[in-house]
Every structure is written in C-alpha cells, then in structure tokens.
mmCIF file of C-alpha atoms in Angstrom:
data_model
loop_
_atom_site.group_PDB
_atom_site.id
_atom_site.type_symbol
_atom_site.label_atom_id
_atom_site.label_comp_id
_atom_site.label_asym_id
_atom_site.label_seq_id
_atom_site.Cartn_x
_atom_site.Cartn_y
_atom_site.Cartn_z
ATOM 1 C CA GLU H 1 179.217 85.913 45.322
ATOM 2 C CA LEU H 2 177.212 89.000 46.660
ATOM 3 C CA ALA H 3 174.871 87.157 48.505
ATOM 4 C CA THR H 4 177.295 84.775 50.593
ATOM 5 C CA ALA H 5 179.544 87.691 51.216
ATOM 6 C CA PHE H 6 176.491 89.503 52.552
ATOM 7 C CA GLY H 7 175.504 86.479 54.857
ATOM 8 C CA CYS H 8 178.985 86.387 56.178
ATOM 9 C CA LEU H 9 178.539 89.866 57.116
ATOM 10 C CA VAL H 10 175.193 89.375 58.916
ATOM 11 C CA SER H 11 176.729 86.133 60.617
ATOM 12 C CA ASP H 12 179.719 88.175 62.024
ATOM 13 C CA MET H 13 177.177 90.652 63.140
ATOM 14 C CA TRP H 14 174.874 88.328 64.953
ATOM 15 C CA LEU H 15 177.481 86.435 66.502
ATOM 16 C CA GLY H 16 178.297 88.720 69.097
ATOM 17 C CA GLU H 17 181.935 88.270 69.158
ATOM 18 C CA PHE H 18 182.886 91.696 68.413
ATOM 19 C CA ASP H 19 182.243 95.505 69.546
ATOM 20 C CA TYR H 20 182.104 96.169 66.040
ATOM 21 C CA VAL H 21 182.196 94.611 62.398
ATOM 22 C CA SER H 22 183.544 95.877 59.078
ATOM 23 C CA PRO H 23 181.985 95.404 55.979
ATOM 24 C CA GLU H 24 185.418 95.729 54.120
ATOM 25 C CA ALA H 25 185.104 92.402 52.563
ATOM 26 C CA PHE H 26 181.434 92.716 51.696
ATOM 27 C CA HIS H 27 182.134 96.235 50.198
ATOM 28 C CA SER H 28 185.295 94.864 47.948
ATOM 29 C CA THR H 29 182.809 91.813 46.751
ATOM 30 C CA PHE H 30 180.079 94.596 45.777
ATOM 31 C CA GLY H 31 182.564 96.744 44.496
ATOM 32 C CA LYS H 32 183.714 93.975 41.959
ATOM 33 C CA ARG H 33 179.924 93.856 40.810
ATOM 34 C CA TYR H 34 179.381 97.449 40.713
ATOM 35 C CA PRO H 35 182.285 99.501 39.772
ATOM 36 C CA ALA H 36 180.968 102.785 40.575
ATOM 37 C CA PHE H 37 180.926 102.096 44.186
ATOM 38 C CA SER H 38 184.284 100.405 44.437
ATOM 39 C CA ARG H 39 185.914 104.028 44.747
ATOM 40 C CA ARG H 40 186.395 105.521 48.188
ATOM 41 C CA THR H 41 183.896 108.682 47.468
ATOM 42 C CA GLN H 42 180.329 109.172 48.696
ATOM 43 C CA HIS H 43 177.603 107.619 47.172
ATOM 44 C CA ASP H 44 174.110 107.816 47.783
ATOM 45 C CA ALA H 45 172.907 105.443 50.138
ATOM 46 C CA GLN H 46 169.162 104.770 48.738
ATOM 47 C CA GLU H 47 170.898 103.556 45.267
ATOM 48 C CA PHE H 48 173.162 101.281 47.305
ATOM 49 C CA LEU H 49 170.427 99.872 48.893
ATOM 50 C CA ILE H 50 168.192 99.294 45.887
ATOM 51 C CA CYS H 51 171.721 97.450 44.047
ATOM 52 C CA VAL H 52 172.050 95.398 47.061
ATOM 53 C CA LEU H 53 168.222 94.287 47.289
ATOM 54 C CA ASP H 54 168.067 93.826 43.504
ATOM 55 C CA ASP H 55 171.216 91.799 43.685
ATOM 56 C CA LEU H 56 170.000 89.629 46.686
ATOM 57 C CA HIS H 57 166.628 89.019 44.879
ATOM 58 C CA GLU H 58 168.439 87.534 42.057
ATOM 59 C CA ALA H 59 170.751 85.407 43.922
ATOM 60 C CA PHE H 60 167.687 84.118 46.116
ATOM 61 C CA LYS H 61 165.234 83.965 43.213
ATOM 62 C CA GLU H 62 167.822 81.787 41.618
ATOM 63 C CA VAL H 63 168.321 79.660 44.616
ATOM 64 C CA ARG H 64 164.595 78.777 44.811
ATOM 65 C CA ALA H 65 164.541 77.923 41.511
ATOM 66 C CA GLN H 66 166.902 75.392 41.782
ATOM 67 C CA LEU H 67 165.656 73.885 44.701
ATOM 68 C CA CYS H 68 162.011 73.571 42.635
ATOM 69 C CA GLN H 69 163.394 71.804 39.941
ATOM 70 C CA GLY H 70 165.236 69.335 42.475
ATOM 71 C CA ARG H 71 161.892 69.004 43.934
ATOM 72 C CA HIS H 72 160.725 68.170 40.369
ATOM 73 C CA SER H 73 163.195 65.988 39.367
ATOM 74 C CA CYS H 74 162.272 63.817 42.755
ATOM 75 C CA GLY H 75 158.461 63.544 41.632
ATOM 76 C CA ALA H 76 157.482 65.992 44.172
ATOM 77 C CA GLY H 77 155.312 69.096 43.312
ATOM 78 C CA ALA H 78 157.275 72.204 42.322
ATOM 79 C CA SER H 79 156.370 75.718 43.340
ATOM 80 C CA THR H 80 155.512 78.202 40.836
ATOM 81 C CA GLY H 81 156.638 81.191 42.990
ATOM 82 C CA SER H 82 160.089 81.368 41.060
ATOM 83 C CA SER H 83 158.441 81.972 38.107
ATOM 84 C CA SER H 84 156.677 84.440 39.144
ATOM 85 C CA GLY H 85 160.074 86.225 40.048
ATOM 86 C CA THR H 86 159.620 85.904 44.129
ATOM 87 C CA SER H 87 162.275 85.541 46.548
ATOM 88 C CA ILE H 88 162.477 86.426 50.545
ATOM 89 C CA ILE H 89 163.041 89.652 49.262
ATOM 90 C CA THR H 90 160.051 90.273 47.463
ATOM 91 C CA GLU H 91 158.391 88.934 50.565
ATOM 92 C CA LEU H 92 159.610 91.283 52.784
ATOM 93 C CA PHE H 93 160.074 94.447 50.798
ATOM 94 C CA GLU H 94 158.256 94.399 47.813
ATOM 95 C CA GLY H 95 154.760 96.350 47.761
ATOM 96 C CA GLN H 96 152.459 97.264 44.989
ATOM 97 C CA LEU H 97 151.153 100.736 43.888
ATOM 98 C CA SER H 98 148.174 101.516 41.516
ATOM 99 C CA TYR H 99 147.991 104.644 39.662
ATOM 100 C CA GLY H 100 144.428 105.164 38.750
ATOM 101 C CA ILE H 101 144.535 107.322 35.602
ATOM 102 C CA ARG H 102 140.989 109.125 34.545
ATOM 103 C CA CYS H 103 140.713 110.881 31.376
ATOM 104 C CA LEU H 104 139.200 114.187 31.836
ATOM 105 C CA LYS H 105 136.877 113.930 27.952
ATOM 106 C CA CYS H 106 135.276 110.536 28.816
ATOM 107 C CA GLN H 107 136.014 109.756 32.356
ATOM 108 C CA ALA H 108 137.486 106.717 31.621
ATOM 109 C CA LEU H 109 139.370 105.114 34.113
ATOM 110 C CA ILE H 110 142.624 103.091 33.832
ATOM 111 C CA ASP H 111 144.734 101.021 36.933
ATOM 112 C CA ARG H 112 148.209 100.608 36.164
ATOM 113 C CA PRO H 113 149.738 98.468 38.921
ATOM 114 C CA GLU H 114 153.415 98.916 39.679
ATOM 115 C CA SER H 115 156.054 97.279 42.361
ATOM 116 C CA PHE H 116 157.979 98.858 44.475
ATOM 117 C CA THR H 117 160.939 98.497 47.114
ATOM 118 C CA VAL H 118 161.309 102.283 48.105
ATOM 119 C CA LEU H 119 158.946 104.720 48.149
ATOM 120 C CA SER H 120 160.987 108.478 47.807
ATOM 121 C CA LEU H 121 158.934 110.852 49.000
ATOM 122 C CA PRO H 122 158.986 114.676 48.223
ATOM 123 C CA ILE H 123 159.490 117.247 51.193
ATOM 124 C CA PRO H 124 156.951 119.594 50.764
ATOM 125 C CA SER H 125 158.780 122.575 53.128
ATOM 126 C CA THR H 126 162.074 123.903 53.807
ATOM 127 C CA ARG H 127 161.955 124.085 57.344
ATOM 128 C CA VAL H 128 159.895 121.818 59.277
ATOM 129 C CA CYS H 129 157.253 119.152 58.180
ATOM 130 C CA SER H 130 155.819 115.664 59.102
ATOM 131 C CA LEU H 131 156.175 112.319 57.590
ATOM 132 C CA GLN H 132 152.271 112.598 56.866
ATOM 133 C CA ASP H 133 153.215 116.084 55.045
ATOM 134 C CA CYS H 134 155.282 113.873 52.915
ATOM 135 C CA LEU H 135 152.999 110.783 52.201
ATOM 136 C CA GLU H 136 150.024 113.568 51.303
ATOM 137 C CA CYS H 137 152.517 115.058 48.876
ATOM 138 C CA PHE H 138 153.084 111.928 47.560
ATOM 139 C CA PHE H 139 149.586 110.534 47.257
ATOM 140 C CA GLN H 140 147.769 113.619 46.218
ATOM 141 C CA PRO H 141 146.285 113.771 42.799
ATOM 142 C CA ASP H 142 148.324 115.148 39.782
ATOM 143 C CA THR H 143 146.959 116.559 36.180
ATOM 144 C CA LEU H 144 148.622 115.731 32.948
ATOM 145 C CA THR H 145 148.566 118.286 30.230
ATOM 146 C CA TRP H 146 150.631 119.550 27.498
ATOM 147 C CA ASN H 147 153.617 116.834 26.892
ATOM 148 C CA ASN H 148 152.206 114.367 29.602
ATOM 149 C CA GLN H 149 148.754 114.009 28.096
ATOM 150 C CA ILE H 150 148.214 110.243 27.920
ATOM 151 C CA HIS H 151 146.650 108.420 24.787
ATOM 152 C CA CYS H 152 142.785 107.323 25.661
ATOM 153 C CA TYR H 153 141.901 104.126 24.173
ATOM 154 C CA TRP H 154 138.340 104.904 24.293
ATOM 155 C CA CYS H 155 138.457 108.775 22.968
ATOM 156 C CA GLY H 156 141.469 107.564 20.259
ATOM 157 C CA GLY H 157 143.698 110.575 21.034
ATOM 158 C CA ASN H 158 145.793 112.429 23.547
ATOM 159 C CA GLN H 159 143.757 114.049 26.329
ATOM 160 C CA ASP H 160 144.234 115.489 29.848
ATOM 161 C CA ALA H 161 144.019 113.447 32.539
ATOM 162 C CA THR H 162 144.316 112.948 36.177
ATOM 163 C CA VAL H 163 146.833 110.449 38.120
ATOM 164 C CA LYS H 164 146.216 109.128 41.558
ATOM 165 C CA ALA H 165 148.424 106.452 43.657
ATOM 166 C CA SER H 166 147.292 104.180 45.827
ATOM 167 C CA ILE H 167 148.851 100.987 47.827
ATOM 168 C CA THR H 168 147.108 97.685 47.075
ATOM 169 C CA LYS H 169 149.880 95.427 48.471
ATOM 170 C CA ALA H 170 151.899 96.799 51.596
ATOM 171 C CA PRO H 171 154.873 95.298 52.211
ATOM 172 C CA GLN H 172 156.016 93.593 55.529
ATOM 173 C CA ILE H 173 159.392 96.067 55.696
ATOM 174 C CA ILE H 174 158.412 99.691 53.929
ATOM 175 C CA ILE H 175 161.516 101.801 53.088
ATOM 176 C CA PHE H 176 160.799 105.678 52.469
ATOM 177 C CA HIS H 177 163.454 107.147 50.863
ATOM 178 C CA LEU H 178 163.342 111.391 51.992
ATOM 179 C CA LYS H 179 164.404 113.381 48.712
ATOM 180 C CA ARG H 180 166.667 115.892 50.570
ATOM 181 C CA PHE H 181 168.469 116.088 46.996
ATOM 182 C CA ALA H 182 166.678 118.510 44.949
ATOM 183 C CA TRP H 183 166.661 121.450 42.364
ATOM 184 C CA GLN H 184 166.270 124.568 43.589
ATOM 185 C CA ASP H 185 166.968 127.896 41.649
ATOM 186 C CA LYS H 186 168.424 125.907 38.856
ATOM 187 C CA HIS H 187 171.081 124.515 41.440
ATOM 188 C CA ARG H 188 170.815 121.001 43.020
ATOM 189 C CA ARG H 189 170.975 121.522 46.868
ATOM 190 C CA LYS H 190 170.071 119.452 49.924
ATOM 191 C CA LEU H 191 167.479 120.481 52.066
ATOM 192 C CA SER H 192 167.799 120.358 55.506
ATOM 193 C CA THR H 193 163.982 120.402 56.587
ATOM 194 C CA THR H 194 163.239 118.538 59.867
ATOM 195 C CA VAL H 195 160.665 115.542 59.060
ATOM 196 C CA CYS H 196 159.104 114.643 62.595
ATOM 197 C CA TYR H 197 158.314 110.624 61.945
ATOM 198 C CA PRO H 198 156.299 108.337 64.170
ATOM 199 C CA PHE H 199 157.675 105.828 66.060
ATOM 200 C CA SER H 200 154.920 103.641 66.264
ATOM 201 C CA ASP H 201 151.140 103.758 64.949
ATOM 202 C CA LEU H 202 152.272 104.677 61.344
ATOM 203 C CA ASP H 203 148.808 104.299 59.684
ATOM 204 C CA LEU H 204 149.070 103.892 55.751
ATOM 205 C CA SER H 205 145.637 103.303 55.236
ATOM 206 C CA PRO H 206 144.035 106.571 53.820
ATOM 207 C CA TYR H 207 146.687 106.117 51.390
ATOM 208 C CA ALA H 208 145.792 102.303 50.620
ATOM 209 C CA THR H 209 143.294 100.665 48.977
ATOM 210 C CA VAL H 210 139.640 98.949 51.333
ATOM 211 C CA SER H 211 141.147 95.351 50.105
ATOM 212 C CA CYS H 212 144.510 96.058 51.493
ATOM 213 C CA ASN H 213 145.515 94.525 54.791
ATOM 214 C CA ASN H 214 148.114 95.132 57.475
ATOM 215 C CA THR H 215 149.081 98.828 56.779
ATOM 216 C CA GLU H 216 149.962 99.908 60.406
ATOM 217 C CA TYR H 217 153.959 100.297 61.427
ATOM 218 C CA SER H 218 156.511 100.776 63.729
ATOM 219 C CA LEU H 219 160.054 102.488 62.887
ATOM 220 C CA CYS H 220 162.822 100.011 63.300
ATOM 221 C CA ALA H 221 165.798 101.930 61.271
ATOM 222 C CA VAL H 222 166.637 105.149 60.300
ATOM 223 C CA VAL H 223 169.744 105.990 57.893
ATOM 224 C CA ASN H 224 171.103 109.358 58.405
ATOM 225 C CA HIS H 225 173.105 111.454 56.195
ATOM 226 C CA ALA H 226 175.349 114.729 57.522
ATOM 227 C CA GLY H 227 177.150 116.817 55.174
ATOM 228 C CA ASP H 228 176.075 117.991 51.627
ATOM 229 C CA LEU H 229 175.974 117.313 48.033
ATOM 230 C CA ASP H 230 179.410 116.082 47.911
ATOM 231 C CA TYR H 231 180.607 115.282 50.859
ATOM 232 C CA GLY H 232 179.377 113.755 53.932
ATOM 233 C CA HIS H 233 179.207 111.133 56.513
ATOM 234 C CA TYR H 234 176.447 108.178 56.804
ATOM 235 C CA THR H 235 175.414 106.843 60.275
ATOM 236 C CA ALA H 236 172.462 104.673 61.532
ATOM 237 C CA PHE H 237 169.872 104.156 64.146
ATOM 238 C CA CYS H 238 168.509 100.399 64.645
ATOM 239 C CA LYS H 239 166.301 98.814 66.852
ATOM 240 C CA HIS H 240 167.049 95.902 68.597
ATOM 241 C CA SER H 241 164.159 93.316 67.458
ATOM 242 C CA VAL H 242 164.737 91.417 70.921
ATOM 243 C CA THR H 243 165.765 94.140 73.977
ATOM 244 C CA GLN H 244 163.704 97.012 71.954
ATOM 245 C CA HIS H 245 166.729 99.066 72.642
ATOM 246 C CA TRP H 246 167.841 101.975 69.857
ATOM 247 C CA TYR H 247 171.510 101.586 68.821
ATOM 248 C CA SER H 248 173.634 104.398 66.950
ATOM 249 C CA PHE H 249 176.246 102.856 64.542
ATOM 250 C CA ASP H 250 178.742 105.327 63.666
ATOM 251 C CA ASP H 251 181.563 103.614 61.930
ATOM 252 C CA ALA H 252 183.351 101.837 64.828
ATOM 253 C CA GLN H 253 181.424 103.217 67.388
ATOM 254 C CA VAL H 254 178.184 101.200 68.098
ATOM 255 C CA THR H 255 176.354 102.629 71.526
ATOM 256 C CA GLN H 256 172.997 102.397 72.955
ATOM 257 C CA ILE H 257 170.965 105.487 72.596
ATOM 258 C CA PRO H 258 167.414 107.015 74.552
ATOM 259 C CA ASP H 259 164.437 106.857 72.106
ATOM 260 C CA SER H 260 164.493 110.510 72.470
ATOM 261 C CA ALA H 261 167.416 110.626 70.245
ATOM 262 C CA VAL H 262 166.227 108.502 66.956
ATOM 263 C CA GLN H 263 164.340 111.598 66.023
ATOM 264 C CA ALA H 264 167.191 113.460 63.549
ATOM 265 C CA ASP H 265 167.201 116.656 61.460
ATOM 266 C CA THR H 266 169.820 114.290 59.270
ATOM 267 C CA ALA H 267 167.258 111.537 58.457
ATOM 268 C CA TYR H 268 167.367 110.509 54.769
ATOM 269 C CA LEU H 269 165.920 106.588 55.001
ATOM 270 C CA LEU H 270 163.051 105.360 57.150
ATOM 271 C CA PHE H 271 162.754 101.810 57.797
ATOM 272 C CA TYR H 272 159.223 100.745 59.050
#
C-alpha cells in the first residue's frame, strides 16, 4: 500500500500538470504504517527516509520474489536475487562497509562487513568545516578499550583493539546524514556548523578498498533543516537530471535557484 502511494506521488510529480504536488495521500498512508509519524509534529527527516527506503525495499523485494516464482512455474530460469534480499532500493542506495578490527595483543585482523543506506557523519567543528573533514572523522581509526574490548578468538580473552572502517562497495547513490543533533555539556543541542560540500568530483577512494570501483560522485539533492530541536522547517534543493538546473522545494513554493544558493548552512542530508 505504501509503495503504491509513493508511486502515485512520483507519477503526479513528473506529469508536470501542477505547479506543486501535495504529498497528503502518501503521508496518510505512511501514518497508518508508522503511527508515530501521523501526528502533526516535527519528526526527524533521516528517520523518515530510512523508514521509507526500508518499506519500499520490502515491497519491491516481495514483487520480485513473486515474479521469479512465476517464471519458475513457467519453466524459465528463476533469478536468485530475491533470496539475497535485493531490490531496486538496494541496487541504488545500498553500500558495504568493512570494519577491520585488529587485536593489539596478537595483531590478528578480523573483517566485519556491514551494509548501509545512510552514512551518519559526525561534525568535528562548531563553526566551519568541510564534508571532507566529516568523512575523515568518520573513517579515522578508533581504539577499543575497557568496556569496549573485543573477545579475540586467537588470544582467547578480552583484548584492546583498533577498528577502522572502509568502503568495500560504493552505492550508486550515497546519502550522508550530518549529525547536527548532538550532546553538549549534558544537553542535546543542534549544531549550526557551516559544512562546505562539493557539487562535483567528490572522491571517496581514500576511504575505500582497492577493489571498490566508481567512487566519484556529484551532488544531486540536499535536505535542509531550519530551526531547533523541537521545532523547525524542512526544505529541499534538487537538481533536475535533464536540465541540470537546481530547484528549491519549500512547501507550495517551487522555484529555480542559482548554483550558489545550494550551499546552505542548514544542510542536513546530502544526496550524491
């Protein structure tokens, strides 16, 4: 039901019959599936995005499984893609990280893979930083000690270790979540740090394994949040895939904007 409502929304958007399209029907259907989002209060765009992607993945994976069963019953070769949990969502948005965990006693190295659709990046400054600074912070090695020690299979006990993440599979579309809501002095606050992000030639190869291909990206959309923890307003900047023009989406106001306006202090989600 949610996938159908989403399909109708996208169809209405691209028909070009209206100056703007209200997502009211999709929101109503989404609220039935996720009651917490049905209330007319502010919710987190990143949490909303993950719920939408997860639900669409499950819907499309189920359709693909049915199609494969149909082919199999007709005597055609059935695809094994559905059994591995793939869908158009995973094909577009899913990447793979590998966490290299090294025991500091015996130097044994363990690789632990993890799939992702959104990378949540820490903001290492309170004033100005770059997306590259955020990536460096995310991918820098960390040391696991005390309560975070690992149980080393080779040593047979709990040991200190280092852990370092690297990208082993880069998705076609990578989504960065800037962690603007953070704890400071025992209080949760929003960071208003200016994060400078490139429009093109974003190279993720320094954070990827040698076997990882297609690590260069261009910006295609930005979700902005203006306001504080408990109130605010979301807007979006999106690049038209054909005209290459940027547009601002602010409720019923859809306007073309210059490239210079896309760099905003309110950026919360970045789509490359």
